[in-house]
GROMACS .gro file of C-alpha atoms in nm:
model
  461
    1MET     CA    1   2.058  -0.990  11.729
    2MET     CA    2   1.831  -1.008  11.422
    3GLU     CA    3   1.785  -0.630  11.445
    4ALA     CA    4   2.110  -0.584  11.462
    5VAL     CA    5   2.216  -0.772  11.119
    6GLU     CA    6   1.919  -0.621  10.995
    7GLU     CA    7   2.082  -0.240  11.071
    8GLU     CA    8   2.407  -0.356  10.909
    9GLU     CA    9   2.264  -0.444  10.556
   10PHE     CA   10   2.102  -0.158  10.523
   11LEU     CA   11   2.376   0.062  10.630
   12ASN     CA   12   2.557  -0.143  10.336
   13LEU     CA   13   2.334  -0.091  10.112
   14SER     CA   14   2.343   0.284  10.193
   15LEU     CA   15   2.681   0.311  10.118
   16ALA     CA   16   2.707   0.115   9.857
   17ILE     CA   17   2.530   0.493   9.641
   18VAL     CA   18   2.857   0.630   9.817
   19GLY     CA   19   3.080   0.401   9.645
   20GLN     CA   20   2.928   0.522   9.303
   21ARG     CA   21   3.276   0.613   9.149
   22LYS     CA   22   3.477   0.387   9.318
   23MET     CA   23   3.227   0.120   9.098
   24LYS     CA   24   3.254   0.246   8.747
   25ARG     CA   25   3.554   0.133   8.665
   26LYS     CA   26   3.396  -0.210   8.699
   27ARG     CA   27   3.102  -0.166   8.446
   28ASN     CA   28   3.305  -0.211   8.159
   29GLU     CA   29   3.404  -0.568   8.255
   30PHE     CA   30   3.029  -0.602   8.361
   31SER     CA   31   2.845  -0.485   8.051
   32PRO     CA   32   2.910  -0.420   7.687
   33THR     CA   33   2.652  -0.102   7.725
   34PRO     CA   34   2.876   0.219   7.635
   35VAL     CA   35   2.808   0.561   7.784
   36LEU     CA   36   2.486   0.705   7.651
   37PRO     CA   37   2.597   1.038   7.372
   38SER     CA   38   2.567   1.345   7.571
   39ASP     CA   39   2.380   1.481   7.286
   40GLU     CA   40   2.099   1.172   7.314
   41GLY     CA   41   1.765   1.337   7.370
   42ASN     CA   42   1.593   1.150   7.725
   43GLU     CA   43   1.318   0.973   7.455
   44GLU     CA   44   1.565   0.825   7.251
   45LYS     CA   45   1.767   0.710   7.583
   46ILE     CA   46   1.446   0.530   7.719
   47LEU     CA   47   1.373   0.388   7.314
   48ARG     CA   48   1.698   0.233   7.409
   49LEU     CA   49   1.642   0.110   7.747
   50LEU     CA   50   1.289  -0.041   7.672
   51ARG     CA   51   1.466  -0.232   7.384
   52VAL     CA   52   1.735  -0.365   7.641
   53ARG     CA   53   1.451  -0.446   7.845
   54GLU     CA   54   1.284  -0.674   7.570
   55LYS     CA   55   1.567  -0.835   7.440
   56MET     CA   56   1.583  -0.961   7.871
   57LEU     CA   57   1.282  -1.061   7.830
   58LYS     CA   58   1.302  -1.332   7.522
   59GLN     CA   59   1.599  -1.468   7.739
   60GLU     CA   60   1.483  -1.774   7.840
   61TYR     CA   61   1.755  -1.885   8.093
   62TRP     CA   62   2.154  -1.682   8.117
   63LYS     CA   63   2.370  -1.722   8.388
   64GLY     CA   64   2.599  -1.461   8.338
   65SER     CA   65   2.930  -1.418   8.345
   66GLY     CA   66   3.028  -1.679   8.593
   67LEU     CA   67   3.092  -1.459   8.855
   68MET     CA   68   2.691  -1.368   8.916
   69GLU     CA   69   2.669  -1.590   9.107
   70ASP     CA   70   2.978  -1.479   9.411
   71ARG     CA   71   2.813  -1.268   9.695
   72LYS     CA   72   3.040  -0.982   9.517
   73GLU     CA   73   2.793  -1.028   9.196
   74SER     CA   74   2.488  -0.983   9.349
   75LEU     CA   75   2.629  -0.690   9.541
   76HIS     CA   76   2.689  -0.548   9.254
   77LEU     CA   77   2.310  -0.593   9.160
   78SER     CA   78   2.238  -0.396   9.459
   79HIS     CA   79   2.476  -0.134   9.410
   80LEU     CA   80   2.327  -0.103   9.047
   81LEU     CA   81   1.936  -0.064   9.183
   82LEU     CA   82   2.000   0.186   9.457
   83VAL     CA   83   2.229   0.422   9.199
   84SER     CA   84   1.923   0.376   8.961
   85ALA     CA   85   1.716   0.464   9.239
   86SER     CA   86   1.852   0.786   9.311
   87SER     CA   87   1.930   0.918   9.006
   88VAL     CA   88   1.518   0.822   8.892
   89ALA     CA   89   1.456   0.986   9.185
   90GLY     CA   90   1.689   1.301   9.093
   91ASN     CA   91   1.508   1.295   8.731
   92ASN     CA   92   1.871   1.248   8.602
   93VAL     CA   93   1.710   1.034   8.274
   94SER     CA   94   2.109   1.003   8.163
   95SER     CA   95   2.223   0.867   8.496
   96ALA     CA   96   1.893   0.675   8.549
   97VAL     CA   97   1.877   0.497   8.162
   98ASP     CA   98   2.286   0.378   8.196
   99ASN     CA   99   2.247   0.188   8.490
  100LEU     CA  100   1.920   0.055   8.477
  101ILE     CA  101   2.015  -0.088   8.093
  102GLN     CA  102   2.321  -0.233   8.284
  103LEU     CA  103   2.079  -0.442   8.550
  104TYR     CA  104   1.841  -0.546   8.207
  105GLU     CA  105   2.153  -0.679   8.062
  106ASN     CA  106   2.279  -0.881   8.383
  107SER     CA  107   1.980  -1.023   8.534
  108CYS     CA  108   1.731  -1.259   8.380
  109THR     CA  109   1.359  -1.358   8.498
  110THR     CA  110   1.476  -1.721   8.534
  111SER     CA  111   1.818  -1.711   8.682
  112ASP     CA  112   1.902  -1.713   9.048
  113SER     CA  113   1.689  -1.515   9.305
  114ALA     CA  114   1.941  -1.224   9.341
  115GLN     CA  115   1.888  -1.190   8.927
  116ARG     CA  116   1.525  -1.185   8.916
  117VAL     CA  117   1.466  -0.965   9.224
  118ALA     CA  118   1.701  -0.731   9.041
  119THR     CA  119   1.494  -0.780   8.702
  120TYR     CA  120   1.154  -0.656   8.853
  121PHE     CA  121   1.282  -0.368   9.081
  122ALA     CA  122   1.439  -0.289   8.763
  123ASP     CA  123   1.037  -0.241   8.597
  124GLY     CA  124   0.934  -0.027   8.887
  125LEU     CA  125   1.226   0.247   8.858
  126THR     CA  126   1.200   0.247   8.480
  127ALA     CA  127   0.787   0.284   8.520
  128ARG     CA  128   0.850   0.550   8.752
  129LEU     CA  129   1.074   0.713   8.530
  130LEU     CA  130   0.815   0.690   8.185
  131LEU     CA  131   0.555   0.853   8.445
  132ALA     CA  132   0.762   1.103   8.509
  133GLN     CA  133   0.864   1.157   8.136
  134ASN     CA  134   0.492   1.129   8.084
  135SER     CA  135   0.594   0.842   7.827
  136PRO     CA  136   0.294   0.669   7.682
  137PHE     CA  137   0.508   0.301   7.735
  138TYR     CA  138   0.445   0.344   8.101
  139GLY     CA  139   0.109   0.147   8.101
  140MET     CA  140   0.331  -0.113   7.900
  141ILE     CA  141   0.543  -0.184   8.228
  142MET     CA  142   0.305  -0.116   8.489
  143LYS     CA  143   0.000  -0.365   8.264
  144GLU     CA  144  -0.126  -0.591   8.580
  145PRO     CA  145  -0.183  -0.963   8.496
  146THR     CA  146  -0.530  -1.070   8.464
  147PRO     CA  147  -0.747  -1.140   8.794
  148PHE     CA  148  -0.725  -1.508   8.722
  149GLU     CA  149  -0.343  -1.513   8.645
  150GLN     CA  150  -0.339  -1.312   9.021
  151PHE     CA  151  -0.567  -1.528   9.180
  152PHE     CA  152  -0.369  -1.848   9.078
  153ALA     CA  153  -0.052  -1.673   9.137
  154PHE     CA  154  -0.147  -1.601   9.504
  155THR     CA  155  -0.262  -1.965   9.521
  156HIS     CA  156   0.073  -2.110   9.425
  157LEU     CA  157   0.220  -1.911   9.681
  158TYR     CA  158  -0.021  -1.985   9.999
  159ARG     CA  159   0.060  -2.401   9.891
  160VAL     CA  160   0.375  -2.331   9.900
  161SER     CA  161   0.501  -2.084  10.140
  162PRO     CA  162   0.460  -2.101  10.493
  163TYR     CA  163   0.384  -1.685  10.471
  164TYR     CA  164   0.037  -1.648  10.414
  165GLN     CA  165  -0.046  -1.988  10.661
  166PHE     CA  166   0.127  -1.868  10.949
  167ALA     CA  167  -0.031  -1.526  10.920
  168HIS     CA  168  -0.401  -1.721  10.866
  169PHE     CA  169  -0.335  -1.947  11.134
  170THR     CA  170  -0.219  -1.749  11.394
  171ALA     CA  171  -0.483  -1.504  11.373
  172ASN     CA  172  -0.757  -1.798  11.381
  173GLN     CA  173  -0.607  -1.931  11.676
  174ALA     CA  174  -0.651  -1.579  11.816
  175ILE     CA  175  -0.950  -1.517  11.750
  176ILE     CA  176  -1.137  -1.861  11.882
  177GLU     CA  177  -0.940  -1.862  12.214
  178ALA     CA  178  -1.151  -1.483  12.232
  179PHE     CA  179  -1.466  -1.655  12.170
  180GLU     CA  180  -1.399  -1.897  12.373
  181ARG     CA  181  -1.324  -1.659  12.682
  182GLU     CA  182  -1.650  -1.525  12.603
  183GLN     CA  183  -1.881  -1.863  12.533
  184GLY     CA  184  -2.122  -1.878  12.788
  185LEU     CA  185  -2.093  -1.533  12.955
  186LYS     CA  186  -2.120  -1.252  12.699
  187ASN     CA  187  -2.213  -1.449  12.349
  188SER     CA  188  -2.482  -1.734  12.264
  189ARG     CA  189  -2.243  -1.899  12.034
  190THR     CA  190  -2.260  -1.634  11.796
  191LEU     CA  191  -1.903  -1.523  11.635
  192ARG     CA  192  -1.871  -1.205  11.415
  193ILE     CA  193  -1.558  -1.152  11.209
  194ILE     CA  194  -1.503  -0.797  11.034
  195ASP     CA  195  -1.222  -0.863  10.794
  196PHE     CA  196  -1.066  -0.576  10.621
  197ASN     CA  197  -0.823  -0.768  10.368
  198LEU     CA  198  -1.065  -1.094  10.247
  199SER     CA  199  -0.785  -1.207  10.033
  200TYR     CA  200  -1.022  -1.415   9.850
  201GLY     CA  201  -1.113  -1.583  10.176
  202PHE     CA  202  -0.834  -1.810  10.195
  203GLN     CA  203  -0.854  -1.757  10.566
  204TRP     CA  204  -1.203  -1.931  10.659
  205PRO     CA  205  -1.248  -2.274  10.589
  206SER     CA  206  -0.996  -2.359  10.823
  207LEU     CA  207  -1.172  -2.160  11.110
  208ILE     CA  208  -1.479  -2.287  11.019
  209GLN     CA  209  -1.326  -2.667  11.032
  210SER     CA  210  -1.188  -2.562  11.399
  211LEU     CA  211  -1.488  -2.403  11.507
  212SER     CA  212  -1.719  -2.706  11.352
  213GLU     CA  213  -1.498  -2.951  11.582
  214LYS     CA  214  -1.669  -2.747  11.916
  215ALA     CA  215  -2.035  -2.791  11.815
  216THR     CA  216  -2.306  -2.997  11.721
  217VAL     CA  217  -2.620  -3.008  11.530
  218LEU     CA  218  -2.824  -2.940  11.829
  219ASN     CA  219  -2.569  -2.671  11.955
  220PRO     CA  220  -2.432  -2.486  11.663
  221ILE     CA  221  -2.260  -2.184  11.631
  222SER     CA  222  -2.305  -1.898  11.411
  223LEU     CA  223  -2.036  -1.743  11.227
  224LYS     CA  224  -2.104  -1.430  11.017
  225ILE     CA  225  -1.827  -1.273  10.833
  226THR     CA  226  -1.814  -0.898  10.704
  227GLY     CA  227  -1.538  -0.938  10.459
  228PHE     CA  228  -1.360  -0.638  10.236
  229ALA     CA  229  -1.241  -0.731   9.872
  230ARG     CA  230  -1.050  -0.564   9.593
  231SER     CA  231  -1.300  -0.586   9.347
  232LEU     CA  232  -1.658  -0.732   9.280
  233GLU     CA  233  -1.523  -1.057   9.094
  234GLU     CA  234  -1.328  -1.121   9.405
  235MET     CA  235  -1.635  -1.019   9.626
  236VAL     CA  236  -1.835  -1.207   9.453
  237GLU     CA  237  -1.620  -1.558   9.362
  238THR     CA  238  -1.533  -1.565   9.794
  239GLU     CA  239  -1.887  -1.565   9.893
  240ALA     CA  240  -1.977  -1.856   9.642
  241ARG     CA  241  -1.637  -2.078   9.770
  242LEU     CA  242  -1.713  -1.950  10.105
  243MET     CA  243  -2.120  -2.067  10.104
  244SER     CA  244  -2.046  -2.375   9.937
  245PHE     CA  245  -1.715  -2.513  10.158
  246ALA     CA  246  -1.962  -2.389  10.528
  247GLN     CA  247  -2.234  -2.617  10.346
  248GLY     CA  248  -2.051  -2.938  10.439
  249PHE     CA  249  -2.086  -2.827  10.808
  250SER     CA  250  -2.438  -2.890  10.934
  251ASN     CA  251  -2.367  -2.783  11.283
  252ILE     CA  252  -2.209  -2.405  11.158
  253ALA     CA  253  -2.476  -2.139  11.070
  254PHE     CA  254  -2.289  -1.959  10.810
  255GLU     CA  255  -2.356  -1.587  10.715
  256PHE     CA  256  -2.117  -1.352  10.452
  257GLN     CA  257  -2.160  -1.048  10.354
  258GLY     CA  258  -1.973  -0.859  10.077
  259LEU     CA  259  -1.827  -0.531  10.044
  260LEU     CA  260  -1.590  -0.340   9.826
  261LEU     CA  261  -1.287  -0.198  10.017
  262GLY     CA  262  -1.299   0.173  10.071
  263SER     CA  263  -1.703   0.184  10.106
  264GLY     CA  264  -1.606   0.237  10.470
  265LEU     CA  265  -1.738   0.026  10.782
  266ILE     CA  266  -2.114   0.052  10.786
  267LEU     CA  267  -2.340  -0.058  11.044
  268PHE     CA  268  -2.453  -0.423  11.092
  269ASP     CA  269  -2.746  -0.595  11.257
  270GLN     CA  270  -2.571  -0.602  11.564
  271THR     CA  271  -2.692  -0.863  11.849
  272GLN     CA  272  -2.614  -0.846  12.203
  273ASN     CA  273  -2.472  -1.167  12.250
  274GLU     CA  274  -2.199  -1.242  11.985
  275THR     CA  275  -1.871  -1.212  11.990
  276ILE     CA  276  -1.728  -0.938  11.715
  277ALA     CA  277  -1.399  -1.025  11.609
  278VAL     CA  278  -1.182  -0.801  11.384
  279ASN     CA  279  -0.926  -0.887  11.120
  280LEU     CA  280  -0.639  -0.677  11.015
  281VAL     CA  281  -0.427  -0.900  10.830
  282PHE     CA  282  -0.230  -0.712  10.571
  283HIS     CA  283  -0.454  -0.410  10.562
  284LEU     CA  284  -0.340  -0.120  10.747
  285THR     CA  285   0.006  -0.173  10.553
  286ASN     CA  286  -0.084  -0.273  10.238
  287SER     CA  287  -0.430  -0.075  10.201
  288LEU     CA  288  -0.346   0.289  10.354
  289ASN     CA  289  -0.073   0.438  10.263
  290LEU     CA  290  -0.107   0.764  10.517
  291GLY     CA  291  -0.108   0.767  10.871
  292SER     CA  292  -0.462   0.965  10.873
  293LYS     CA  293  -0.623   0.664  10.727
  294ILE     CA  294  -0.467   0.414  10.999
  295SER     CA  295  -0.614   0.671  11.266
  296ASP     CA  296  -0.943   0.672  11.113
  297THR     CA  297  -0.970   0.293  11.074
  298LEU     CA  298  -0.862   0.219  11.413
  299ARG     CA  299  -1.150   0.452  11.531
  300ALA     CA  300  -1.375   0.322  11.399
  301ILE     CA  301  -1.274   0.007  11.490
  302ARG     CA  302  -1.290   0.082  11.832
  303LEU     CA  303  -1.666   0.164  11.792
  304VAL     CA  304  -1.738  -0.165  11.765
  305GLU     CA  305  -1.615  -0.253  12.091
  306PRO     CA  306  -1.453  -0.618  11.952
  307ALA     CA  307  -1.299  -0.878  12.186
  308ILE     CA  308  -1.060  -0.893  11.970
  309VAL     CA  309  -0.830  -0.741  11.676
  310VAL     CA  310  -0.563  -0.906  11.506
  311LEU     CA  311  -0.273  -0.769  11.356
  312VAL     CA  312  -0.080  -0.878  11.113
  313GLU     CA  313   0.191  -0.710  10.924
  314GLN     CA  314   0.531  -0.680  10.704
  315GLU     CA  315   0.817  -0.574  10.893
  316GLY     CA  316   1.081  -0.344  10.810
  317LEU     CA  317   1.389  -0.166  11.019
  318GLY     CA  318   1.140   0.071  11.207
  319ARG     CA  319   1.227   0.417  11.001
  320PRO     CA  320   0.864   0.529  11.001
  321LEU     CA  321   0.747   0.600  10.638
  322SER     CA  322   0.657   0.870  10.507
  323ASN     CA  323   0.675   0.998  10.143
  324ASN     CA  324   1.076   0.899  10.173
  325PHE     CA  325   1.093   0.737   9.830
  326MET     CA  326   1.421   0.626   9.901
  327SER     CA  327   1.333   0.474  10.251
  328ASN     CA  328   1.059   0.317  10.102
  329PHE     CA  329   1.272   0.156   9.815
  330MET     CA  330   1.535   0.057  10.044
  331GLU     CA  331   1.296  -0.120  10.261
  332SER     CA  332   1.064  -0.316   9.983
  333LEU     CA  333   1.438  -0.433   9.846
  334ARG     CA  334   1.522  -0.608  10.148
  335HIS     CA  335   1.201  -0.732  10.230
  336HIS     CA  336   1.110  -0.854   9.884
  337THR     CA  337   1.514  -1.002   9.849
  338ALA     CA  338   1.431  -1.246  10.157
  339MET     CA  339   1.090  -1.302  10.014
  340PHE     CA  340   1.265  -1.450   9.631
  341ASP     CA  341   1.544  -1.610   9.866
  342SER     CA  342   1.240  -1.823  10.012
  343LEU     CA  343   1.138  -1.969   9.707
  344ASP     CA  344   1.454  -2.119   9.662
  345ASP     CA  345   1.334  -2.324   9.941
  346CYS     CA  346   0.979  -2.429   9.832
  347LEU     CA  347   1.027  -2.419   9.452
  348PRO     CA  348   1.264  -2.517   9.155
  349ARG     CA  349   1.365  -2.199   9.002
  350ASP     CA  350   1.248  -2.342   8.641
  351SER     CA  351   0.915  -2.413   8.811
  352LYS     CA  352   0.622  -2.258   8.597
  353GLU     CA  353   0.425  -2.185   8.959
  354ARG     CA  354   0.754  -1.988   9.087
  355LEU     CA  355   0.748  -1.798   8.802
  356SER     CA  356   0.375  -1.705   8.824
  357ILE     CA  357   0.426  -1.598   9.217
  358GLU     CA  358   0.695  -1.376   9.123
  359GLY     CA  359   0.571  -1.211   8.836
  360ASN     CA  360   0.179  -1.199   8.909
  361HIS     CA  361   0.225  -1.153   9.268
  362LEU     CA  362   0.541  -1.039   9.386
  363ALA     CA  363   0.618  -0.780   9.122
  364VAL     CA  364   0.271  -0.601   9.128
  365GLU     CA  365   0.359  -0.537   9.496
  366ILE     CA  366   0.735  -0.422   9.405
  367LYS     CA  367   0.611  -0.203   9.125
  368ARG     CA  368   0.364  -0.024   9.354
  369SER     CA  369   0.617   0.038   9.640
  370ILE     CA  370   0.804   0.203   9.404
  371ILE     CA  371   0.528   0.473   9.227
  372PHE     CA  372   0.361   0.501   9.564
  373ASP     CA  373   0.370   0.848   9.569
  374LYS     CA  374   0.282   0.902   9.182
  375ASP     CA  375  -0.001   0.731   9.066
  376GLY     CA  376  -0.195   0.833   9.395
  377LYS     CA  377  -0.219   0.465   9.479
  378ASP     CA  378  -0.176   0.340   9.843
  379CYS     CA  379   0.179   0.147   9.891
  380LEU     CA  380   0.323  -0.154  10.084
  381ARG     CA  381   0.443   0.010  10.465
  382TYR     CA  382   0.740  -0.144  10.643
  383ASP     CA  383   0.716  -0.038  10.993
  384LYS     CA  384   0.889  -0.233  11.275
  385MET     CA  385   0.688  -0.398  11.544
  386GLU     CA  386   0.749  -0.092  11.801
  387THR     CA  387   0.592   0.103  11.568
  388TRP     CA  388   0.280  -0.064  11.562
  389LYS     CA  389   0.258  -0.126  11.912
  390GLU     CA  390   0.259   0.282  11.962
  391ARG     CA  391   0.001   0.321  11.733
  392MET     CA  392  -0.216   0.061  11.862
  393GLU     CA  393  -0.174   0.186  12.258
  394SER     CA  394  -0.226   0.548  12.132
  395HIS     CA  395  -0.577   0.458  12.061
  396ARG     CA  396  -0.665   0.316  12.322
  397PHE     CA  397  -0.581  -0.073  12.256
  398SER     CA  398  -0.387  -0.324  12.508
  399GLY     CA  399  -0.172  -0.603  12.394
  400VAL     CA  400  -0.294  -0.928  12.472
  401LYS     CA  401  -0.054  -1.230  12.534
  402LEU     CA  402  -0.056  -1.475  12.259
  403SER     CA  403  -0.113  -1.825  12.396
  404LEU     CA  404   0.134  -2.121  12.399
  405ARG     CA  405  -0.090  -2.318  12.170
  406THR     CA  406  -0.105  -2.052  11.912
  407ILE     CA  407   0.308  -2.038  11.898
  408MET     CA  408   0.356  -2.403  11.917
  409GLN     CA  409   0.087  -2.406  11.627
  410ALA     CA  410   0.295  -2.138  11.408
  411LYS     CA  411   0.587  -2.376  11.486
  412LEU     CA  412   0.417  -2.710  11.385
  413LEU     CA  413   0.295  -2.540  11.050
  414LEU     CA  414   0.689  -2.510  10.991
  415ARG     CA  415   0.796  -2.819  11.092
  416MET     CA  416   0.538  -3.008  10.892
  417ARG     CA  417   0.638  -2.839  10.552
  418GLY     CA  418   0.847  -3.024  10.343
  419HIS     CA  419   1.073  -2.797  10.126
  420ASN     CA  420   1.305  -2.892   9.804
  421HIS     CA  421   1.651  -2.797   9.925
  422ARG     CA  422   1.859  -2.770  10.284
  423GLN     CA  423   1.687  -2.831  10.597
  424PHE     CA  424   1.739  -2.676  10.893
  425GLU     CA  425   1.724  -2.748  11.258
  426GLY     CA  426   1.547  -2.587  11.504
  427ASP     CA  427   1.186  -2.432  11.499
  428CYS     CA  428   1.183  -2.390  11.107
  429GLY     CA  429   1.110  -2.520  10.786
  430GLY     CA  430   1.373  -2.449  10.513
  431GLY     CA  431   1.512  -2.132  10.626
  432PHE     CA  432   1.181  -2.006  10.802
  433ARG     CA  433   1.204  -1.933  11.160
  434VAL     CA  434   0.943  -1.807  11.452
  435LEU     CA  435   1.043  -1.575  11.671
  436GLU     CA  436   0.878  -1.470  12.005
  437ARG     CA  437   0.848  -1.120  12.070
  438GLU     CA  438   0.710  -0.832  12.330
  439ASP     CA  439   0.707  -1.127  12.618
  440GLY     CA  440   0.500  -1.336  12.438
  441GLY     CA  441   0.261  -1.022  12.311
  442ALA     CA  442   0.375  -1.116  11.927
  443ILE     CA  443   0.558  -1.394  11.727
  444SER     CA  444   0.712  -1.320  11.411
  445LEU     CA  445   0.746  -1.538  11.072
  446GLY     CA  446   1.107  -1.488  10.970
  447TRP     CA  447   1.392  -1.632  10.663
  448GLN     CA  448   1.694  -1.677  10.795
  449ASP     CA  449   1.798  -1.327  10.961
  450ARG     CA  450   1.517  -1.137  10.878
  451VAL     CA  451   1.154  -1.073  10.990
  452LEU     CA  452   0.933  -1.058  10.740
  453ILE     CA  453   0.575  -1.047  10.904
  454THR     CA  454   0.439  -1.073  11.275
  455ALA     CA  455   0.147  -1.134  11.442
  456SER     CA  456  -0.036  -0.950  11.734
  457ALA     CA  457  -0.371  -0.921  11.906
  458TRP     CA  458  -0.505  -0.653  12.061
  459ARG     CA  459  -0.865  -0.564  12.264
  460THR     CA  460  -0.991  -0.249  12.334
  461ALA     CA  461  -0.859  -0.074  12.666
   0.00000   0.00000   0.00000
């Protein structure tokens, strides 16, 4: 049912581009911006666009014309985004600037979620346009938050939304159960984890705490984590936090080895009696934009013969993502629209924490997804669960059925969450919901009728 709704939504967004001519007659009542003179050069058009953007950024709050809260006007913003994306992709500077100006004039980063997401996607499209024109202003649009700002944006999102907690708690439960299955048979109470995306190490304190409940001072558990970080600063600070936390548990022998992302899966001193778990939480879709890189990673993982491989990724509509700009754009728009909507259920609109999450975390993801094929960096992927299943099975991994305890834990997480606005019935907190997939082989976190992320577990076949 959910997939059918998403397919219909995807089609409606696509049809918005076709309806561009029909919408033109409404633009004059939507925005006072006149059509750009035909003799105006590209440089002048871009400077005008940047002036309008600067004016938008100075607005503290703007509600629009009064009709902007209606679904009709939200769809018009979606229409403008898709027409702008099509124009940018075709290097039609005049059309792109015209539509992007309308977006900036009719949206604001402190208004409703539709306007907020439209503003950040407009920034991404503007950056792509500037890059194509070799504009010196590209760096201004793409300026990234400081590491401090990124850390606290991630921390705020982790605290108020079940998005990352669902991923980490589900992965941890699968890892613990794999460790317990081998305890006394193949391991000597030693668990080694290879984490391909440290994300400040937020996943591991709860695992350390859970393991400590199964250990004693006389019969401790050894936990060894090899983690890949995006920067040296993140690696050093993560190690310090985890080492400090683990010191509070005398029955856990903790070791940490930090590596920089991209340094490759190095050989480590492996003992015969240890359980190896591989943690692929937001790594394959966030860090590897080529199928060949994903295949290389999965082949390397097989060499260490892990007892469990945990996979958690964003999910899309099933269209295999290559270097197709419009497909990637629409997938990213669908996903981030749901993410921005979900924040209505977690924080008030004027919350400083929310503005930090949106501007210093989600906006960075959005811009990465729009310029992925232009700056040589990796981008987000939004593949369907079935696509991941085929990919894992083709590399000789077999699925592991998730336990009832894992599923109940995910549902309990949502029930425990207190939200800022409406409450829904069922297995959800606010508009979030848990869905069982693949006959128990996977579970997903959804926002209303959209799947956000899916978790599954695998072992070598």
